[in-house]
Short mmCIF file of C-alpha atoms in Angstrom, two decimals:
data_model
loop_
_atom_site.label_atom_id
_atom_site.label_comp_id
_atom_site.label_asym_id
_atom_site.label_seq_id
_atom_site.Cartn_x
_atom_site.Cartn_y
_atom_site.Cartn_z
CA UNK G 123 -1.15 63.04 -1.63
CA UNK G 124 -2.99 59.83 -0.69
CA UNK G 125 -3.26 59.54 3.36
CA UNK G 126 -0.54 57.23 4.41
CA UNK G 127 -2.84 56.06 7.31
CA UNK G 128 -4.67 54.04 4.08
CA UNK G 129 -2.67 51.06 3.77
CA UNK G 130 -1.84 50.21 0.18
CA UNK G 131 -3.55 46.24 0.51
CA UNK G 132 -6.58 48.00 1.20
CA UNK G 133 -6.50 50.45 -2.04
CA UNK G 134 -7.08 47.37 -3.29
CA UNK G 135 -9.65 46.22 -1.43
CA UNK G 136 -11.47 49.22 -2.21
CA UNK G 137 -10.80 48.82 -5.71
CA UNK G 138 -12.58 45.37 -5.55
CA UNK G 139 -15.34 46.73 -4.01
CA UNK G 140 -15.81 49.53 -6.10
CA UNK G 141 -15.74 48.29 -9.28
CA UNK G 142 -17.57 45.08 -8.38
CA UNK G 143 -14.33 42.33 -8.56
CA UNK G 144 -14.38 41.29 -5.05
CA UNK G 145 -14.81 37.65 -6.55
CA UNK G 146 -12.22 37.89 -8.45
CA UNK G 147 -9.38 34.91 -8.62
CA UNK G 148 -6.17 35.72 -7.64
CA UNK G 149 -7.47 38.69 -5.28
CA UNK G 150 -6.01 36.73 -2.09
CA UNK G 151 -2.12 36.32 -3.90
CA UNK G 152 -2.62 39.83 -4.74
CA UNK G 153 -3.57 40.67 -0.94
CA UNK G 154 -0.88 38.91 0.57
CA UNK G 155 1.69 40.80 -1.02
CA UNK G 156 3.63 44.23 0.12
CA UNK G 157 3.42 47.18 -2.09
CA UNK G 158 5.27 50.11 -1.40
CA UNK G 159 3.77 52.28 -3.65
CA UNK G 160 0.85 52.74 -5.16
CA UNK G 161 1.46 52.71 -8.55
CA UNK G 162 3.35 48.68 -7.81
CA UNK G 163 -0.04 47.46 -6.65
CA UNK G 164 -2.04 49.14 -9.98
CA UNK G 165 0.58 47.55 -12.04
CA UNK G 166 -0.03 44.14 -10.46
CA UNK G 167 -3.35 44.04 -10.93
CA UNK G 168 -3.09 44.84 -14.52
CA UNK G 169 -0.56 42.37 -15.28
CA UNK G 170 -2.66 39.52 -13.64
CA UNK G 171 -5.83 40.60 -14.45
CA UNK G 172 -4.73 41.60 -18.45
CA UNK G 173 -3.14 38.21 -18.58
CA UNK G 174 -6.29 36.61 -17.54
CA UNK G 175 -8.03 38.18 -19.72
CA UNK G 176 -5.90 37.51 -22.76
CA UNK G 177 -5.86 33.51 -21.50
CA UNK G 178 -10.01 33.98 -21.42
CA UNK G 179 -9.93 36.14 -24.69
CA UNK G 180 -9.62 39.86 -25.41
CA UNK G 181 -12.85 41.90 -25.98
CA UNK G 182 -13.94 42.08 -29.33
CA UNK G 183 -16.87 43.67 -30.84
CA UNK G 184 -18.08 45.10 -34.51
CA UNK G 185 -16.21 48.03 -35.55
CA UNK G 186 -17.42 50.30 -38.70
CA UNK G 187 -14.55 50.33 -41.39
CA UNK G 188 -14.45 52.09 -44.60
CA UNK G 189 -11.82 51.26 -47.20
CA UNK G 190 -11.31 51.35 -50.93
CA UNK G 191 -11.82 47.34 -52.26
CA UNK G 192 -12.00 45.60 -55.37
CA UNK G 193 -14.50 43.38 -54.39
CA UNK G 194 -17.85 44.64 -52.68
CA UNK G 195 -18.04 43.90 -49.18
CA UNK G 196 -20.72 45.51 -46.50
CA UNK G 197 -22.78 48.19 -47.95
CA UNK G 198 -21.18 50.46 -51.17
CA UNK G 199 -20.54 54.31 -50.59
CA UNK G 200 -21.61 55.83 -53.40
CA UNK G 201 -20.61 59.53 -52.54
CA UNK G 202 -17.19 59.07 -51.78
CA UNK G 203 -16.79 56.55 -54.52
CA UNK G 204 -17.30 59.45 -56.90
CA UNK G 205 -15.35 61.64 -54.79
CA UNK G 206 -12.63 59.58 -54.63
CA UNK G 207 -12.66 58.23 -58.65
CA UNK G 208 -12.64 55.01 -57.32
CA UNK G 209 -14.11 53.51 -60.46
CA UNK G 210 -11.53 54.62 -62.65
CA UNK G 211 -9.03 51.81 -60.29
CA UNK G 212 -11.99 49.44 -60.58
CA UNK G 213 -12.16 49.97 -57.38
CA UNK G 214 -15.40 51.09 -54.60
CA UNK G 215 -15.54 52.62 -51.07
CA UNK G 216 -17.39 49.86 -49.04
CA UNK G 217 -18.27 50.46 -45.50
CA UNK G 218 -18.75 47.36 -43.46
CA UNK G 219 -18.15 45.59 -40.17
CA UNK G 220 -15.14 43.69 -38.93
CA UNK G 221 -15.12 42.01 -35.48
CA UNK G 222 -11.55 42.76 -33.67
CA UNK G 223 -10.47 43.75 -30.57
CA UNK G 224 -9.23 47.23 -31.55
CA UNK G 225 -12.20 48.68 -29.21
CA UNK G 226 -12.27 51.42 -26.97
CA UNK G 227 -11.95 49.21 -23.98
CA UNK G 228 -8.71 47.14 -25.28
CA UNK G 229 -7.59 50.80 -26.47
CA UNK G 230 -8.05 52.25 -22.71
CA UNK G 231 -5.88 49.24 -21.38
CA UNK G 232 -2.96 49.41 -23.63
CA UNK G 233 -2.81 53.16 -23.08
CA UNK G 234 -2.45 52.82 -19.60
CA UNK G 235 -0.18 49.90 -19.65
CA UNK G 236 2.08 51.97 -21.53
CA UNK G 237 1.87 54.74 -19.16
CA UNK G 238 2.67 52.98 -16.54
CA UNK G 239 5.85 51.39 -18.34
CA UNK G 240 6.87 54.86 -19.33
CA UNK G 241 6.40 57.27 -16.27
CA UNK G 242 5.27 54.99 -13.43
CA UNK G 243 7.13 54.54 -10.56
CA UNK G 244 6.53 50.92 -10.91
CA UNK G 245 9.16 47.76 -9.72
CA UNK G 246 11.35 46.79 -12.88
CA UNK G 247 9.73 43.43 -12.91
CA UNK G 248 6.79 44.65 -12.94
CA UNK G 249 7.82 46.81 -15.90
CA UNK G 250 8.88 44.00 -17.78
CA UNK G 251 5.48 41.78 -16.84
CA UNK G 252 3.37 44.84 -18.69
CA UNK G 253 5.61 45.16 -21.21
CA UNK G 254 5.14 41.39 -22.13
CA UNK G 255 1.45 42.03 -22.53
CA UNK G 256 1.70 44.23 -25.29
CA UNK G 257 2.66 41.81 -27.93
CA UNK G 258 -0.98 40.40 -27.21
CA UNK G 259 -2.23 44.24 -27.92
CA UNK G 260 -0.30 44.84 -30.95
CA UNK G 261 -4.05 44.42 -33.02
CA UNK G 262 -4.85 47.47 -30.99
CA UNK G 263 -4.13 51.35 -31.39
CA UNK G 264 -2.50 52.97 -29.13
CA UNK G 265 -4.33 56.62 -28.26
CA UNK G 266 -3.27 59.29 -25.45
CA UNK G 267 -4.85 58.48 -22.07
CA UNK G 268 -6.43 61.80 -21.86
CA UNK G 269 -8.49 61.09 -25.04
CA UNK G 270 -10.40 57.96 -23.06
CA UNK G 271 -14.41 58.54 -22.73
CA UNK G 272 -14.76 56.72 -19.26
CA UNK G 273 -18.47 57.79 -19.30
CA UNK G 274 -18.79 56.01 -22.77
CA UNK G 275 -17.14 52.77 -21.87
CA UNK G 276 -20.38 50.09 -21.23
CA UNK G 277 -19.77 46.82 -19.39
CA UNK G 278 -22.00 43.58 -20.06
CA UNK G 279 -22.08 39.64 -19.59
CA UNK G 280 -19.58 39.80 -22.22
CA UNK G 281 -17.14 41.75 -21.09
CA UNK G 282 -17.80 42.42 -17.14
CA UNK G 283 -14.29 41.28 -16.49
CA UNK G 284 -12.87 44.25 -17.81
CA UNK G 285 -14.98 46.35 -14.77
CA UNK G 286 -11.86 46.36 -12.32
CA UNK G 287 -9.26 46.78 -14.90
CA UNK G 288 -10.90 50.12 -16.60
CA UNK G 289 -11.36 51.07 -12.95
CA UNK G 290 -7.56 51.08 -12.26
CA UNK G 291 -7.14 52.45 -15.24
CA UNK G 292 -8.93 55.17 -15.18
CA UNK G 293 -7.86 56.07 -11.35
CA UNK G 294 -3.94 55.71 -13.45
CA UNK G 295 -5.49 58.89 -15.40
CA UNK G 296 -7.15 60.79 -13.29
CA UNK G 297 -6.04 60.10 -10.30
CA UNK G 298 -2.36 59.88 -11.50
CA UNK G 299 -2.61 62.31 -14.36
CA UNK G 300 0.66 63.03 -16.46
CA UNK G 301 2.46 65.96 -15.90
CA UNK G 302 4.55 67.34 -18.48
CA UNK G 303 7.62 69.24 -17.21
CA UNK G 304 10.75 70.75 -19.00
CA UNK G 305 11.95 67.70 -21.45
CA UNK G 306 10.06 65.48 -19.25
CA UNK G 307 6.47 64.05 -18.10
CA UNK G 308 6.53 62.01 -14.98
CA UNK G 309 3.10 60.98 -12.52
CA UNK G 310 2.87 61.96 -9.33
CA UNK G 311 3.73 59.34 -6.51
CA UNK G 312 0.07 59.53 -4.96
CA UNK G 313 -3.77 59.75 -5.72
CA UNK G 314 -5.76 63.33 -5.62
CA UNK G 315 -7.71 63.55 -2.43
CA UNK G 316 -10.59 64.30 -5.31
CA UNK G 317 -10.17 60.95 -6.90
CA UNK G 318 -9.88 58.90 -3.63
CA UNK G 319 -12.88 60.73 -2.50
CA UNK G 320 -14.94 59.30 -5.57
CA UNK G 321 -13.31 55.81 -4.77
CA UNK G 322 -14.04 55.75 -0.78
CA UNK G 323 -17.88 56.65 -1.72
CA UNK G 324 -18.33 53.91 -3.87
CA UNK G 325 -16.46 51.52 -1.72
CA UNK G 326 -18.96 52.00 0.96
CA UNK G 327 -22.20 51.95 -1.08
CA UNK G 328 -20.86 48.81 -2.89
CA UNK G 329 -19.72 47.23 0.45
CA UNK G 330 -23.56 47.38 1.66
CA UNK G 331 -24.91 46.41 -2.11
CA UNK G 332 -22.92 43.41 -1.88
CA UNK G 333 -23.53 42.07 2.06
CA UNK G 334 -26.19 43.75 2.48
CA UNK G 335 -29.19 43.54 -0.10
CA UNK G 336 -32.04 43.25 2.71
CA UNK G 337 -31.22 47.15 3.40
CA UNK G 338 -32.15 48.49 -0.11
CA UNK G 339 -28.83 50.14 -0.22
CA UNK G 340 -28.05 53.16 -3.12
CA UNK G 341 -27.71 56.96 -3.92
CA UNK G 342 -30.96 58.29 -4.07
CA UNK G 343 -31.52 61.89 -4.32
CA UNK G 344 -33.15 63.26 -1.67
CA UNK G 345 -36.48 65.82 -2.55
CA UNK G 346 -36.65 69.18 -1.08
CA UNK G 347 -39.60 69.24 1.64
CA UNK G 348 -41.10 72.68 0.27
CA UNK G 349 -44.23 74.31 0.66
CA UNK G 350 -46.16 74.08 -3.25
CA UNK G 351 -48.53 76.86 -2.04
CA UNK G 352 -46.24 79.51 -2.61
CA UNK G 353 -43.03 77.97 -3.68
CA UNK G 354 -41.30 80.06 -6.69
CA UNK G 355 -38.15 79.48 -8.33
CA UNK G 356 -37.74 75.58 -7.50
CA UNK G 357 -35.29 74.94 -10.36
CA UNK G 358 -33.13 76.59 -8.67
CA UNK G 359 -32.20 74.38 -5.58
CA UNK G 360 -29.53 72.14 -5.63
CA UNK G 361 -29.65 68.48 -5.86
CA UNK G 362 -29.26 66.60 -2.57
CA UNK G 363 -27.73 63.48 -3.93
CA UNK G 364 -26.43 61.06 -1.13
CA UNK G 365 -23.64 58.34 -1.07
CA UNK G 366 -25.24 55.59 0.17
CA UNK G 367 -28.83 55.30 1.47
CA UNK G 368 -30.20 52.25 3.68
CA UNK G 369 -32.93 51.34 4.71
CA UNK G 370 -34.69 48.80 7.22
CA UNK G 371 -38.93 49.01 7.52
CA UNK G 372 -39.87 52.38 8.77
CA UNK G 373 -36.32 53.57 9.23
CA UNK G 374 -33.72 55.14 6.88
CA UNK G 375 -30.34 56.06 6.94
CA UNK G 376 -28.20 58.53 5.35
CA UNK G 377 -24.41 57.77 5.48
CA UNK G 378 -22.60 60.43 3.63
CA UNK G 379 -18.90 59.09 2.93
CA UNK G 380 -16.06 61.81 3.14
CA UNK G 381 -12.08 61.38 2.25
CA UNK G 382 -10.31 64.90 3.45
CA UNK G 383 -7.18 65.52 4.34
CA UNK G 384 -8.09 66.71 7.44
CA UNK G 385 -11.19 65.07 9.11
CA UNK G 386 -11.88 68.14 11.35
CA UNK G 387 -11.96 71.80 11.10
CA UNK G 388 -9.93 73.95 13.54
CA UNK G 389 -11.46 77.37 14.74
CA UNK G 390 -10.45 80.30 16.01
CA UNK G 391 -9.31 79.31 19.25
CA UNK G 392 -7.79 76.20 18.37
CA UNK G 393 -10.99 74.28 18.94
CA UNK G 394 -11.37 71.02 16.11
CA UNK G 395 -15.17 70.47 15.24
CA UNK G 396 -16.89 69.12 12.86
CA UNK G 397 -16.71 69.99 9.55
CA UNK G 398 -19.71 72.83 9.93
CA UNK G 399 -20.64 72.36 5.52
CA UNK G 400 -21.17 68.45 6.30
CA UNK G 401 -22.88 68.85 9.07
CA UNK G 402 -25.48 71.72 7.66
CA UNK G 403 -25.51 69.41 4.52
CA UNK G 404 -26.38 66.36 6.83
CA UNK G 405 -29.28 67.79 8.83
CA UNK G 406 -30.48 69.52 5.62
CA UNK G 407 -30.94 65.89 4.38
CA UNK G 408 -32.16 64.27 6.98
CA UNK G 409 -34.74 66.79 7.83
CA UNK G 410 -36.18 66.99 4.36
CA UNK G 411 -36.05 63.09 4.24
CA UNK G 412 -38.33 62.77 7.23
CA UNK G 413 -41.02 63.78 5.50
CA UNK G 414 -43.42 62.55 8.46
CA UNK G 415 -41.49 64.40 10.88
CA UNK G 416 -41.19 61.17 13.00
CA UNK G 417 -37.78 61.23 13.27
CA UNK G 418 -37.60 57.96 11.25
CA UNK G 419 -34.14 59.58 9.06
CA UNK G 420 -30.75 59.74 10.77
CA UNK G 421 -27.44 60.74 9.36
CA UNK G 422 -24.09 60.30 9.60
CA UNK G 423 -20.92 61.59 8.25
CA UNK G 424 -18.30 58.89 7.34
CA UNK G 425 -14.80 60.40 7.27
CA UNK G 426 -11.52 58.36 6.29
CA UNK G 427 -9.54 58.35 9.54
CA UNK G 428 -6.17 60.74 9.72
CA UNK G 429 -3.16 60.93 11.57
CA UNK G 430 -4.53 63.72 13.48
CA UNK G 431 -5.29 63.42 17.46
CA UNK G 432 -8.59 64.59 17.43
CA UNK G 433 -10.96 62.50 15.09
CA UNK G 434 -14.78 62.80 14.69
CA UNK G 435 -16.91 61.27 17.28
CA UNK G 436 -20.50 62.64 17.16
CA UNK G 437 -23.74 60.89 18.05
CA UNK G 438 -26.43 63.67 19.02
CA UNK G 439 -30.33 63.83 18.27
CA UNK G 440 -31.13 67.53 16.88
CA UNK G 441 -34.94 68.50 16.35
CA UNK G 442 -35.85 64.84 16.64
CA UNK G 443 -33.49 63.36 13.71
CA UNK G 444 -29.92 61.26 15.07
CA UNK G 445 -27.12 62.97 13.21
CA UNK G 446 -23.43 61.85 13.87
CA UNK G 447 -20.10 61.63 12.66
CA UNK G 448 -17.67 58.83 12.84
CA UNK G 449 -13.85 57.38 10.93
CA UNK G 450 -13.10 54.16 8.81
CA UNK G 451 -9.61 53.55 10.03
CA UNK G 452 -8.37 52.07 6.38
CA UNK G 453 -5.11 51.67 7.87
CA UNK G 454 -6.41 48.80 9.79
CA UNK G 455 -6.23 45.09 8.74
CA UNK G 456 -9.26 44.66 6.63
CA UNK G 457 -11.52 42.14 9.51
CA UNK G 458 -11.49 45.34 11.35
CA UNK G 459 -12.45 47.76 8.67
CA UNK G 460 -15.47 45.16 8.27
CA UNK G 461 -16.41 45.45 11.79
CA UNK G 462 -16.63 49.11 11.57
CA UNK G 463 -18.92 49.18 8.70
CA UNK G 464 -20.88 45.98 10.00
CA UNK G 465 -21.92 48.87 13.00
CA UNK G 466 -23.13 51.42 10.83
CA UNK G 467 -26.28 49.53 10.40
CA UNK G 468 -26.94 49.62 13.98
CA UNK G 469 -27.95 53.38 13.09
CA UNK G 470 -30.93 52.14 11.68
CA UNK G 471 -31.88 51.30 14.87
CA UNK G 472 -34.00 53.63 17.96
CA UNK G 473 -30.91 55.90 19.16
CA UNK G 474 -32.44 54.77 23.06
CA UNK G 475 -32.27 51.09 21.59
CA UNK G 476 -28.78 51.29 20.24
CA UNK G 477 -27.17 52.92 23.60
CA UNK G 478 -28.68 50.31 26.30
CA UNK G 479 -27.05 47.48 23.98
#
């Protein structure tokens, strides 16, 4: 289940961020409204941003066809001509182009919209908005959801406006995914903490690409720091790839963005700490990043805030690096979600600087 400290207005603030629609029109009417569940505020994006889009024009693009024709049209099959004793109908097996809108993108939206009509737990207007959006789709096969390549989906000029909606729906089927019972399939009410995971990091590196350009913000990988004299076996270390990486002259920071269901681990004795894997995984890269042992790399762990009493709160220097741990309170009204990210880059600072201010 999704935290319920998140509120939902933010989801889709997130959303915005992550797949790069924070310009988009309508995002303030869509802001200003109350959603009480989660699948509501996908919906409503969908219906206003679908309807845009069909006002704008759907997608189209050149799709291979094959048929049998009287007339030649593209480029002649001769193989399946023969095959097929096309001849004999005075007919031939062309292969050519046709430009539609029956592509994989228009395909992943009417699947979704579907699903959502079918299984969501979605406001009956709302129903009825998405279902009026399918007459525009009608040109366009519907497949299952779990059949979608997201990985193979490319965005362009062209189509760029679709970014947001194929990121909604994809977090509809993965994040949401179908689950068939006895004589029934239904989604579940709430996002996997896996899938909101994936969203949160990209929120935050997106959030810095877009107001903050100046600090070279991305997800590098960071190299392993090993001797080459008598290093063996190499291949096998893992990758260190980090969430978001910024960086301001000499100094570099390494924010590594966490969603968890519980923010802190509890010991033995009843004592929370830190989660002890992110903070081994933390020093690891930030040591190995400070290549000139100058201390130059600091760290910190970003955890979505819970309802639990005892949050993260962490700001110590070990073997010269600054590695910490702090919340995003997404329950918040967004101006102060901003502030708290607008002090992360304070980290980039001297640690002695940053506490006398």
């Amino acid at each position: 289940m999704i935290d319920r400290t998140i509120a939902i207005s933010n989801v889709y603030i997130m959303l915005a961020y992550a797949f790069r629609a924070i310009r988009s029109r309508g995002k303030d009417r869509i802001e200003a409204q109350r959603f009480d569940h989660l699948h509501d505020l996908l919906a409503e994006i969908l219906v206003r941003g679908v309807g845009a889009q069909v006002k704008r024009g759907l997608h189209r693009d050149y799709l291979n066809r094959r048929d049998e024709l009287a007339t030649v049209r593209g480029r002649i099959n001769i193989t399946r001509t023969i095959a097929t004793r096309s001849m004999t109908r005075g007919r031939m097996v062309c292969e050519f182009d046709e430009y539609e809108a029956d592509t994989p993108h228009n395909r992943a939206l009417k699947s979704v919209i579907v699903l959502l009509i079918r299984s969501g737990d979605v406001d009956a207007s709302r129903k009825a908005a998405l279902r009026r959006l399918l007459p525009y789709l009608d040109a366009v096969t519907l497949i299952a959801p779990t059949s979608i390549r997201w990985d193979a989906l490319t965005f362009h000029r062209a189509n760029a406006t679709y970014r947001l909606l194929l990121g909604v729906c994809e977090l509809v089927v993965r994040g949401l995914l179908p689950t068939e019972g006895p004589g029934a399939m239904r989604l579940t009410s709430w996002v996997s903490d896996e899938q909101m995971n994936r969203l949160y990091e990209r929120f935050v590196r997106e959030y810095f690409v877009l107001h903050h350009p100046e600090l070279s913000p991305g997800a590098p990988s960071v190299a392993w720091d090993f001797d080459d004299t008598n290093a063996h076996g190499v291949e096998q270390l893992p990758a260190m790839r980090t969430d978001v990486t910024l960086r301001s002259g000499q100094r570099t920071l390494i924010v590594d963005a966490k969603y968890y269901g519980q923010s802190m681990q509890v010991g033995m004795w009843g004592k929370p700490t830190v989660h002890s894997a992110n903070l081994y995984q933390m020093l690891a890269y930030a040591k190995n990043a400070d290549v000139h042992r100058d201390g130059s790399v600091s760290g910190l762990l970003l955890y979505a805030r819970t309802h639990a009493p005892e949050q993260p709160d962490l700001d110590v220097v070990i073997q010269g690096n600054r590695i910490g741990a702090r919340t995003l309170d997404l329950g918040q009204p967004w101006e102060i979600i901003r502030a708290q990210l607008e002090d992360i880059p304070t980290w980039l600072e001297d640690k002695q600087t940053a506490l006398t201010q």
